[in-house]
PDB file of C-alpha atoms in Angstrom:
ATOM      1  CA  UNK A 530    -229.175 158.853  27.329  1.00 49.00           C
ATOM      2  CA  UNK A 531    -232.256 160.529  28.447  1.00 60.00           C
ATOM      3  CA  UNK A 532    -234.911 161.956  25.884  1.00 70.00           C
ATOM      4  CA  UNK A 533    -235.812 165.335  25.221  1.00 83.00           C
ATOM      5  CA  UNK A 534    -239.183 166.497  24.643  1.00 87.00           C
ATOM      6  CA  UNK A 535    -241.399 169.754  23.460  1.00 90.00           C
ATOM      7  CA  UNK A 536    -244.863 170.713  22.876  1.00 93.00           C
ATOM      8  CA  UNK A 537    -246.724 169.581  20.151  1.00 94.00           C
ATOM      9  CA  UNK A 538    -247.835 171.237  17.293  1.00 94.00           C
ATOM     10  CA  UNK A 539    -251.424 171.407  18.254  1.00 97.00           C
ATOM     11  CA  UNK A 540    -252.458 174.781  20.816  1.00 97.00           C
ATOM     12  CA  UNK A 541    -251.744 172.843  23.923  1.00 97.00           C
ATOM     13  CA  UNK A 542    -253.691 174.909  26.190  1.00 97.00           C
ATOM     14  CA  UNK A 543    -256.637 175.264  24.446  1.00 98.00           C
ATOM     15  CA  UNK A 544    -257.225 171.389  24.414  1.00 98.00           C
ATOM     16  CA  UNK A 545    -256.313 171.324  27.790  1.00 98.00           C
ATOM     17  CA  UNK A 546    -258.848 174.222  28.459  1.00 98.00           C
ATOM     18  CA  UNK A 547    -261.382 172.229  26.378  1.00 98.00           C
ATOM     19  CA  UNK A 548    -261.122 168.923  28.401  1.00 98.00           C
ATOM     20  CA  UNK A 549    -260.963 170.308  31.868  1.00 97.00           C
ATOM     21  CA  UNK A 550    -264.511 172.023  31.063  1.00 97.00           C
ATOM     22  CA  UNK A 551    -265.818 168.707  30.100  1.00 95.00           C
ATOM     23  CA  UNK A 552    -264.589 166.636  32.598  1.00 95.00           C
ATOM     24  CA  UNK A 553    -263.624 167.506  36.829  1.00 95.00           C
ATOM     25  CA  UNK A 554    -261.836 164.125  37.278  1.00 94.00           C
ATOM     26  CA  UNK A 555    -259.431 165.190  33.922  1.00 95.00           C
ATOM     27  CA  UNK A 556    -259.124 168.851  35.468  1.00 96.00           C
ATOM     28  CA  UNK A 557    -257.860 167.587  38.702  1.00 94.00           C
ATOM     29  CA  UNK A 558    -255.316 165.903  37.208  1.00 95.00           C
ATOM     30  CA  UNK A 559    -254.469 168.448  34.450  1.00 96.00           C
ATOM     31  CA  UNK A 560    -254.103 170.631  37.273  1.00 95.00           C
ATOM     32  CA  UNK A 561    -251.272 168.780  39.138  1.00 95.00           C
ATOM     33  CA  UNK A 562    -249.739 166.250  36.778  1.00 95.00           C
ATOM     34  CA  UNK A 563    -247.232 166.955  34.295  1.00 94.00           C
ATOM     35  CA  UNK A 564    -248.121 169.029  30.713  1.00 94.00           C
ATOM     36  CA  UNK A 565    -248.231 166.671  27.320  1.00 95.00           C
ATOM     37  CA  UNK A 566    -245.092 166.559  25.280  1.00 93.00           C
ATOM     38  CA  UNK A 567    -243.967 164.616  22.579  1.00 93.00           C
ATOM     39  CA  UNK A 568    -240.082 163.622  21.493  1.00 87.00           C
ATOM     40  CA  UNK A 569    -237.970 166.770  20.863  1.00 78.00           C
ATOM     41  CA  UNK A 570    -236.036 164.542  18.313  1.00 71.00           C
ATOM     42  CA  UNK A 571    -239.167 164.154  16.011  1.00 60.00           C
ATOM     43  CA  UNK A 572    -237.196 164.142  12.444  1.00 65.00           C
ATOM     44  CA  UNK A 573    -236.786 160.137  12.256  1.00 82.00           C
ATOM     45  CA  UNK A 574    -238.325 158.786   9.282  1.00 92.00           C
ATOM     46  CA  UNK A 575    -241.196 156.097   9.612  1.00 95.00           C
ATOM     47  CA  UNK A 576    -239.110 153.656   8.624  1.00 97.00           C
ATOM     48  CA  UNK A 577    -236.279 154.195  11.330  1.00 95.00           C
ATOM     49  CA  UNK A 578    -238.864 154.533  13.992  1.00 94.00           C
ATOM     50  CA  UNK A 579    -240.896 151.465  12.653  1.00 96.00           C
ATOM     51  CA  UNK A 580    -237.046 149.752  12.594  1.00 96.00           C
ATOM     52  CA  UNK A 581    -236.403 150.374  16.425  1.00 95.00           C
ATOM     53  CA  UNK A 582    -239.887 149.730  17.209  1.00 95.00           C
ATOM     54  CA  UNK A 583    -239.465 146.108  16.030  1.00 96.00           C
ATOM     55  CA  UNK A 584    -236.268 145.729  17.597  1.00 95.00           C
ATOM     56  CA  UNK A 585    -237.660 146.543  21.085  1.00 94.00           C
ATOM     57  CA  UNK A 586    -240.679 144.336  21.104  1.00 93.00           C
ATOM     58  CA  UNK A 587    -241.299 141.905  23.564  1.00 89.00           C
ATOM     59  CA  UNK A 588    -237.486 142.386  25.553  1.00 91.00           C
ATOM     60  CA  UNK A 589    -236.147 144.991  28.217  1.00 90.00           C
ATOM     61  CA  UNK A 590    -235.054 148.045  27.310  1.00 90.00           C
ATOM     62  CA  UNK A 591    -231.839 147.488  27.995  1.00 92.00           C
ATOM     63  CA  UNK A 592    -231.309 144.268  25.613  1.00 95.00           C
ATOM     64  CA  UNK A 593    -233.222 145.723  23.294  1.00 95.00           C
ATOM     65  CA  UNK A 594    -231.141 148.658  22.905  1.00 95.00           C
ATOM     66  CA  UNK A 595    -228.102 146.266  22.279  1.00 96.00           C
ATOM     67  CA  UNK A 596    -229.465 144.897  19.781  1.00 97.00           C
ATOM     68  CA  UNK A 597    -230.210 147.313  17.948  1.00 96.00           C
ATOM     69  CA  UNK A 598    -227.196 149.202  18.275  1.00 96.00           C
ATOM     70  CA  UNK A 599    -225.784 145.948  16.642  1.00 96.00           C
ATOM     71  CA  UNK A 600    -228.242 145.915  14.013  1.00 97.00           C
ATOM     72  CA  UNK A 601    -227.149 149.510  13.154  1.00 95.00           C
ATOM     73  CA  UNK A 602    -223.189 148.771  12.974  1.00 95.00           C
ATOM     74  CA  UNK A 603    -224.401 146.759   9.880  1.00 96.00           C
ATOM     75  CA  UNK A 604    -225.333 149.835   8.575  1.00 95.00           C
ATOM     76  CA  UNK A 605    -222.880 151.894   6.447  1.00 91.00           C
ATOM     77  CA  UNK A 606    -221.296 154.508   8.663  1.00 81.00           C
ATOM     78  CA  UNK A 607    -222.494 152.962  11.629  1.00 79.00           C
ATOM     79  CA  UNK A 608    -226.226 154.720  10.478  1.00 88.00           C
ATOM     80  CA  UNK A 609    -229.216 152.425  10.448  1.00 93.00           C
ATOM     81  CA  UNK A 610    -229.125 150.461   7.533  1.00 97.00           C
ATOM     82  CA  UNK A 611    -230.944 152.116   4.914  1.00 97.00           C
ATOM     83  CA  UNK A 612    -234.051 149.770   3.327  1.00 97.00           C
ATOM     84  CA  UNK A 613    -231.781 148.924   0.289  1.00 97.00           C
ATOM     85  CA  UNK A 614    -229.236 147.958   2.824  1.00 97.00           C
ATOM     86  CA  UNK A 615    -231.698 145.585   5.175  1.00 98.00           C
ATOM     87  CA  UNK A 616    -232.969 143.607   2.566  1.00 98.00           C
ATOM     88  CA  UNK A 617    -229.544 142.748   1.671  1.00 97.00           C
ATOM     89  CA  UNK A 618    -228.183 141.662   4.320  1.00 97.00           C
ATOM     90  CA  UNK A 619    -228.026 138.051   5.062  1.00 97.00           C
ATOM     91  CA  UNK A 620    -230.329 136.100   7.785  1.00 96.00           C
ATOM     92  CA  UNK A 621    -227.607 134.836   9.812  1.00 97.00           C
ATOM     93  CA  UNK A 622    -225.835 138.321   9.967  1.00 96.00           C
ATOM     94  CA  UNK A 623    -228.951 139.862  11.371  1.00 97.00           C
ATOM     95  CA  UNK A 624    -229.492 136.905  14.426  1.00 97.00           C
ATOM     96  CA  UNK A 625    -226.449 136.979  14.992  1.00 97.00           C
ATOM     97  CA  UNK A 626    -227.129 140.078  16.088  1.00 97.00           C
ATOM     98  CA  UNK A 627    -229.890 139.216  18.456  1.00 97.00           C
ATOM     99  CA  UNK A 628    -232.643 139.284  16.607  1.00 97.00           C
ATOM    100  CA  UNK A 629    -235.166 136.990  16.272  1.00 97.00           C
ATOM    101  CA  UNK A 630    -236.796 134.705  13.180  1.00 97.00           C
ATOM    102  CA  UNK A 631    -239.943 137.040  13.397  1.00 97.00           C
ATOM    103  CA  UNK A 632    -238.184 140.243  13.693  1.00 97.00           C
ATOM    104  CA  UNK A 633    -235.536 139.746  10.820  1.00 98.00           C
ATOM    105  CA  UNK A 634    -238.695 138.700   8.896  1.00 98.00           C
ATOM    106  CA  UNK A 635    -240.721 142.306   9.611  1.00 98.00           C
ATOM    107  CA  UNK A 636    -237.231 144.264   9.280  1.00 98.00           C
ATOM    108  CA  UNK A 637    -237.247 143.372   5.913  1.00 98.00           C
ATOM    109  CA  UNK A 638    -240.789 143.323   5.049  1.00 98.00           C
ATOM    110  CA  UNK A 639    -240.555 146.777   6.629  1.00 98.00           C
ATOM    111  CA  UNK A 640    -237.834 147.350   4.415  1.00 98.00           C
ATOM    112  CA  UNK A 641    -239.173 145.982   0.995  1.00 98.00           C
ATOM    113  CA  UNK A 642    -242.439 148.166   1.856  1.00 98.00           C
ATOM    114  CA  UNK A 643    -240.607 151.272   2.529  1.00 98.00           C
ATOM    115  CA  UNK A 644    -238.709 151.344  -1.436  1.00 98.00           C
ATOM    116  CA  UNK A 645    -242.774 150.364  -2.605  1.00 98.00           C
ATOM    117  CA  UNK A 646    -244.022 153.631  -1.291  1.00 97.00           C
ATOM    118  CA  UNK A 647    -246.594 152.205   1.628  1.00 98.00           C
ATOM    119  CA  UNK A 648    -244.310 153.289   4.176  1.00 98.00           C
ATOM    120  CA  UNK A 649    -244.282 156.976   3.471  1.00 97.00           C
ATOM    121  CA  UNK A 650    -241.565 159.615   3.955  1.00 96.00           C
ATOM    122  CA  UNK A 651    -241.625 161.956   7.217  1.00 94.00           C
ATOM    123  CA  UNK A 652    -242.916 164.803   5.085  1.00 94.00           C
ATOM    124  CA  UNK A 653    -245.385 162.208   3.449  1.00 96.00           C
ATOM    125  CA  UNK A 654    -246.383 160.751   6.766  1.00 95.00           C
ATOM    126  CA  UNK A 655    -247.374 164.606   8.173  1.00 94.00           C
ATOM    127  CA  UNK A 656    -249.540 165.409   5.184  1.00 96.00           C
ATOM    128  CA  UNK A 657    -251.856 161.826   5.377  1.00 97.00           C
ATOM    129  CA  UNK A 658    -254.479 161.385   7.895  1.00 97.00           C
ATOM    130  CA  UNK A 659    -254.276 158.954  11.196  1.00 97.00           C
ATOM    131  CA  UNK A 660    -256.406 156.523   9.470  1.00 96.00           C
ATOM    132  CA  UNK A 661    -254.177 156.778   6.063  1.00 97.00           C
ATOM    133  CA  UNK A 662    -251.114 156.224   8.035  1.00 97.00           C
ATOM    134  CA  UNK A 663    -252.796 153.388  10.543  1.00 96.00           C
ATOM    135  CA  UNK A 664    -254.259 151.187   7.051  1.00 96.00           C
ATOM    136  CA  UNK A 665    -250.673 151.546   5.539  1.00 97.00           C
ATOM    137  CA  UNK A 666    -248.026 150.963   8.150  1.00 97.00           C
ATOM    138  CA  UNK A 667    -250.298 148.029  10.074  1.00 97.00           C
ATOM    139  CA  UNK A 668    -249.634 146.421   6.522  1.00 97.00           C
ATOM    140  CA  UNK A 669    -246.053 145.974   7.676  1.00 98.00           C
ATOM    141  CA  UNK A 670    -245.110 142.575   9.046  1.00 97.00           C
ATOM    142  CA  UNK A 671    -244.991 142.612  13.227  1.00 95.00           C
ATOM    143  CA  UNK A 672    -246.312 146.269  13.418  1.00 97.00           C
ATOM    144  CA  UNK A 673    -249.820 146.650  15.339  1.00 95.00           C
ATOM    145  CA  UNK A 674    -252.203 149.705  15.552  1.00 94.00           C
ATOM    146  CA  UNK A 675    -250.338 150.400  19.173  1.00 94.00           C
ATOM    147  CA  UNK A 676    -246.860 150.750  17.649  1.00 95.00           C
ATOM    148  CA  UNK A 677    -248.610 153.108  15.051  1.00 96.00           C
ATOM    149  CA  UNK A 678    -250.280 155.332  17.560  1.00 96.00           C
ATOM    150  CA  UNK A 679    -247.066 155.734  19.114  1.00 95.00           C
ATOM    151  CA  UNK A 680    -245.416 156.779  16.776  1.00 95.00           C
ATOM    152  CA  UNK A 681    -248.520 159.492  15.818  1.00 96.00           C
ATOM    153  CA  UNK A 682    -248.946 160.684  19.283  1.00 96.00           C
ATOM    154  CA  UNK A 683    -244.974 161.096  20.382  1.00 93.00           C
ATOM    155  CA  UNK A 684    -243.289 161.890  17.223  1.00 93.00           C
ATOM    156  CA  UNK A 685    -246.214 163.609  14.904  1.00 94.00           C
ATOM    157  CA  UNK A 686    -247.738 164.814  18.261  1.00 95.00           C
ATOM    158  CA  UNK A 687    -251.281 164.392  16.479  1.00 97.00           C
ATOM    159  CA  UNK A 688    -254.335 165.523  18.861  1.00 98.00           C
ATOM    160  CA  UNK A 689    -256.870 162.970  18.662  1.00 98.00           C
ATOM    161  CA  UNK A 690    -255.263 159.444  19.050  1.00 98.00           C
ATOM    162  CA  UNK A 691    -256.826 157.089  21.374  1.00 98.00           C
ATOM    163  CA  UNK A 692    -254.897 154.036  22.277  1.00 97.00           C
ATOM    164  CA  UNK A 693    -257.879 151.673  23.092  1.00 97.00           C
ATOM    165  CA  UNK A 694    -255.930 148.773  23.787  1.00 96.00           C
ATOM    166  CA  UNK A 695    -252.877 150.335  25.829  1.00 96.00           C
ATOM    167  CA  UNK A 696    -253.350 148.731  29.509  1.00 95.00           C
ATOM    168  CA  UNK A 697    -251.883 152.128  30.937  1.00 96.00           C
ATOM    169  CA  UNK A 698    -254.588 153.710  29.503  1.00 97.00           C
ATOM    170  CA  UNK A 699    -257.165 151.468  30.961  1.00 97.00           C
ATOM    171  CA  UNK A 700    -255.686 151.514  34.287  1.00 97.00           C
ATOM    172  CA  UNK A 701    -255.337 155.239  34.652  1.00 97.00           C
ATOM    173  CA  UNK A 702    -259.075 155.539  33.315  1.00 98.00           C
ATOM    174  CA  UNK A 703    -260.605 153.031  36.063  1.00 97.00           C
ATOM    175  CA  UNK A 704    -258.341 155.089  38.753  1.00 97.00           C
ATOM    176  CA  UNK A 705    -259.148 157.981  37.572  1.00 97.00           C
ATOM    177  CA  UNK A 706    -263.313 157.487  37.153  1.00 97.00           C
ATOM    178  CA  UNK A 707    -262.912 155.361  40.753  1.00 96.00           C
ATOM    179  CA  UNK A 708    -263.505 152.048  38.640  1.00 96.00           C
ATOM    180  CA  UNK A 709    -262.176 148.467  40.002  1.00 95.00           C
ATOM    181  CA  UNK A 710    -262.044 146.852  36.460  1.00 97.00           C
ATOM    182  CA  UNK A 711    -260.501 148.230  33.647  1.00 97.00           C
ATOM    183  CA  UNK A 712    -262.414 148.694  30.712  1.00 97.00           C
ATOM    184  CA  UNK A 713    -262.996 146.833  27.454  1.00 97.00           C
ATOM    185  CA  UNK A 714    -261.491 148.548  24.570  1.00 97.00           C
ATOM    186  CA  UNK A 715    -264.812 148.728  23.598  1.00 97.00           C
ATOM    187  CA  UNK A 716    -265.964 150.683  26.269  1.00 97.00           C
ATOM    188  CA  UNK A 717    -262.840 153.179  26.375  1.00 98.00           C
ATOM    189  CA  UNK A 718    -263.588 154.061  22.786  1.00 98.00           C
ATOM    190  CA  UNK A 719    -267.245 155.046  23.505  1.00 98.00           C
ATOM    191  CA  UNK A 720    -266.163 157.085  26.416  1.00 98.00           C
ATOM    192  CA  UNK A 721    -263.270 158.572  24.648  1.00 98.00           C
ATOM    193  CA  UNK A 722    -266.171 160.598  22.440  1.00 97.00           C
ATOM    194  CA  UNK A 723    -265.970 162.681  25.241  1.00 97.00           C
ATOM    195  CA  UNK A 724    -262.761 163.880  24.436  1.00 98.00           C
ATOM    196  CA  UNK A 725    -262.677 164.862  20.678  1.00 97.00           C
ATOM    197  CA  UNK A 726    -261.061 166.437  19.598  1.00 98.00           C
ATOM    198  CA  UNK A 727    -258.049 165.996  21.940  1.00 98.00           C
ATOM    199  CA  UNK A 728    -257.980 162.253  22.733  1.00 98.00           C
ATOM    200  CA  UNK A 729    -254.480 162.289  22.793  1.00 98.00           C
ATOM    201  CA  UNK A 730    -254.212 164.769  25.634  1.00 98.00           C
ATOM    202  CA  UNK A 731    -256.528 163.067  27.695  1.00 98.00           C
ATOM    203  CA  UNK A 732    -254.703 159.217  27.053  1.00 98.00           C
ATOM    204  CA  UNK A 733    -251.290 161.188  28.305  1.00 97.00           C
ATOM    205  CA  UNK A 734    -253.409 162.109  31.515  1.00 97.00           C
ATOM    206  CA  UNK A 735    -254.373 158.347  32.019  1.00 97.00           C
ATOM    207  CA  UNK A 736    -250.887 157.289  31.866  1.00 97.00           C
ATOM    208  CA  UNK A 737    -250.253 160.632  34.626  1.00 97.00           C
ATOM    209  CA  UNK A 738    -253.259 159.036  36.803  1.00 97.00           C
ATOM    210  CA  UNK A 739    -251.208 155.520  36.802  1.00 96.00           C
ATOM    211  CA  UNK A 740    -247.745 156.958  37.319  1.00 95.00           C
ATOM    212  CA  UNK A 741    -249.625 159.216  40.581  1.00 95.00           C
ATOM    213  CA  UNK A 742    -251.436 156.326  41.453  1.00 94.00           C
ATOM    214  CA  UNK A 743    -248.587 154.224  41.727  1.00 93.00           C
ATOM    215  CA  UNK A 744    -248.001 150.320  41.320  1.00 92.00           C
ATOM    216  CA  UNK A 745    -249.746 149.371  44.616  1.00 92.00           C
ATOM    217  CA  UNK A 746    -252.724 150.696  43.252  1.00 92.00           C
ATOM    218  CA  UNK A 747    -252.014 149.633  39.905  1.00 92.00           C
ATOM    219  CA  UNK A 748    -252.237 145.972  40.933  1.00 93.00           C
ATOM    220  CA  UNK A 749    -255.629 146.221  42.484  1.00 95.00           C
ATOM    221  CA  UNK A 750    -257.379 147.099  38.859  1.00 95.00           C
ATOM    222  CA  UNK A 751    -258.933 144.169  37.882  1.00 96.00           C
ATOM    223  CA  UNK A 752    -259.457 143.138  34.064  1.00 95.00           C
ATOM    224  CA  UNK A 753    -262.459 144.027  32.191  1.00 94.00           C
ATOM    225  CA  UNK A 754    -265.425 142.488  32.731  1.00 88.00           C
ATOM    226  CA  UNK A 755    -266.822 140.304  29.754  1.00 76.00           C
ATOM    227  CA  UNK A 756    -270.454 139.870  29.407  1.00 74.00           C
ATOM    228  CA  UNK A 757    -271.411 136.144  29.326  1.00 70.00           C
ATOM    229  CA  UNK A 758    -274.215 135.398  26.895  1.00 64.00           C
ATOM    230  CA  UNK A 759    -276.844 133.693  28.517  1.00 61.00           C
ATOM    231  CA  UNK A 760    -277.174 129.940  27.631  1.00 60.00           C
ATOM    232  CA  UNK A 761    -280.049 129.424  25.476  1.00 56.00           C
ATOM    233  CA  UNK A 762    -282.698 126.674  26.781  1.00 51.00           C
ATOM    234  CA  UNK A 763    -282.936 123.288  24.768  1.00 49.00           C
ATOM    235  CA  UNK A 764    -286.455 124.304  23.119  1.00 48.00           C
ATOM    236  CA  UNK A 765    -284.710 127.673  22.030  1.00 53.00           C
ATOM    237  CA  UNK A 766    -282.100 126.039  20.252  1.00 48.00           C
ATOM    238  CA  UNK A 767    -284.300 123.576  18.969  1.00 49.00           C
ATOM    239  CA  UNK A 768    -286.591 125.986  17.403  1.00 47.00           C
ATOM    240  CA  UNK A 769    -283.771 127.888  16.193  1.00 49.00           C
ATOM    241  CA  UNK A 770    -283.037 124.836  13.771  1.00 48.00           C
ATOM    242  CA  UNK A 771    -286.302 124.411  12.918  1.00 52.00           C
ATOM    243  CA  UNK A 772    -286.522 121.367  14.767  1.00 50.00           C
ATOM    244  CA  UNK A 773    -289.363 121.594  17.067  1.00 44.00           C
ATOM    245  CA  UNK A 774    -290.399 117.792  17.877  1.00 40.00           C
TER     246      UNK A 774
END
């Protein structure tokens, strides 16, 4: 079943406008790639999405999507199982469905945090900040800050998410600023300033620099390069103790 998408809530063009005046590499690109759009089915609550998320982690699509088809005939009316529902089912129902230890674990965390309020509603989740949401659904057992930023850019379509950490990010930036090494996460986010206050729009034309690039040139981006500290000299150590015979 292929996804539908729309535009986000944000004025599209004008953030487009705004970030092909401050950059020529992101206007060439804005120019012939693809326009931003986030999922046109958008009205999954956090916990759903945060439910699917965890069943697709680390597997292929296509097992992934087994499994959590399975996971949702536990449900009642072959819906996902609502948070009361997860944390009573039993362990062995839930592997037997595929899962793993560590997932059946962060289903039900993700579950048990849900009914305490940290993982809000959908009309909860569009009235907190990116930060509010990142602090309280990172909290959840097996979810990282890249699951959460996924879920704000292609279902809340906010503006200003930078994924620092995504590798298609990275890779479309060093193609796209003629780089040969990726760069740290650390880097991305000071460059990123740049982009405020449309971050997001410029991370979806990363991704449209790698999928133009294509995975020849994909493979020749090398990781980032780590600064070594240099190694101090015996007398600097030394007199760093305070031990200067």
């Amino acid at each position: 079943m292929t996804k539908e998408y729309r535009l986000p809530p944000f004025d599209l063009r004008l953030a487009m406008d705004t970030l092909a005046a401050k950059d020529p590499q992101l206007a060439t690109l804005i120019k012939e790639t693809e326009e931003f759009r986030i999922e046109a089915d958008g009205s999954g609550s956090p916990y759903e999405i945060l439910l699917e998320a965890i069943a697709y982690q680390s597997i292929s699509g296509k097992a992934a999507a087994t499994i959590f088809a399975r996971v949702k005939a536990l449900g009642s009316n072959g819906r996902i199982p609502t948070p009361e529902e997860m944390l009573k089912l039993r362990k062995p129902a839930l592997r037997k469905a595929g899962l793993s230890g560590a997932k059946v674990l962060a289903m039900k965390d993700l579950a048990q945090k849900t009914i305490d309020g940290v993982v809000p509603t959908l009309e909860q989740a569009e009235r907190l900040s990116d930060e509010e949401l990142v602090e309280r659904l990172v909290s959840v057992r097996g979810i990282g800050a890249w699951t959460v930023e996924m879920f704000l850019i292609f279902r809340l379509g906010r503006p200003d998410v930078l994924p620092i950490h995504d590798l298609g990010v990275k890779k479309g930036w060093a193609i796209t600023y003629g780089k040969k090494h990726m760069p740290t996460p650390k880097q991305l986010l000071a460059f990123g300033e740049r982009w405020r206050p449309y971050r997001t729009v410029a991370s979806w034309y990363m991704w449209r620099a790698c999928q133009r690039a294509g995975n020849a040139a994909m493979r020749k981006i090398l990781p980032a390069k780590v600064r070594k500290r240099p190694k101090q000299t015996a007398t600097r150590a030394k007199t760093r103790r305070g031990n200067t015979s």
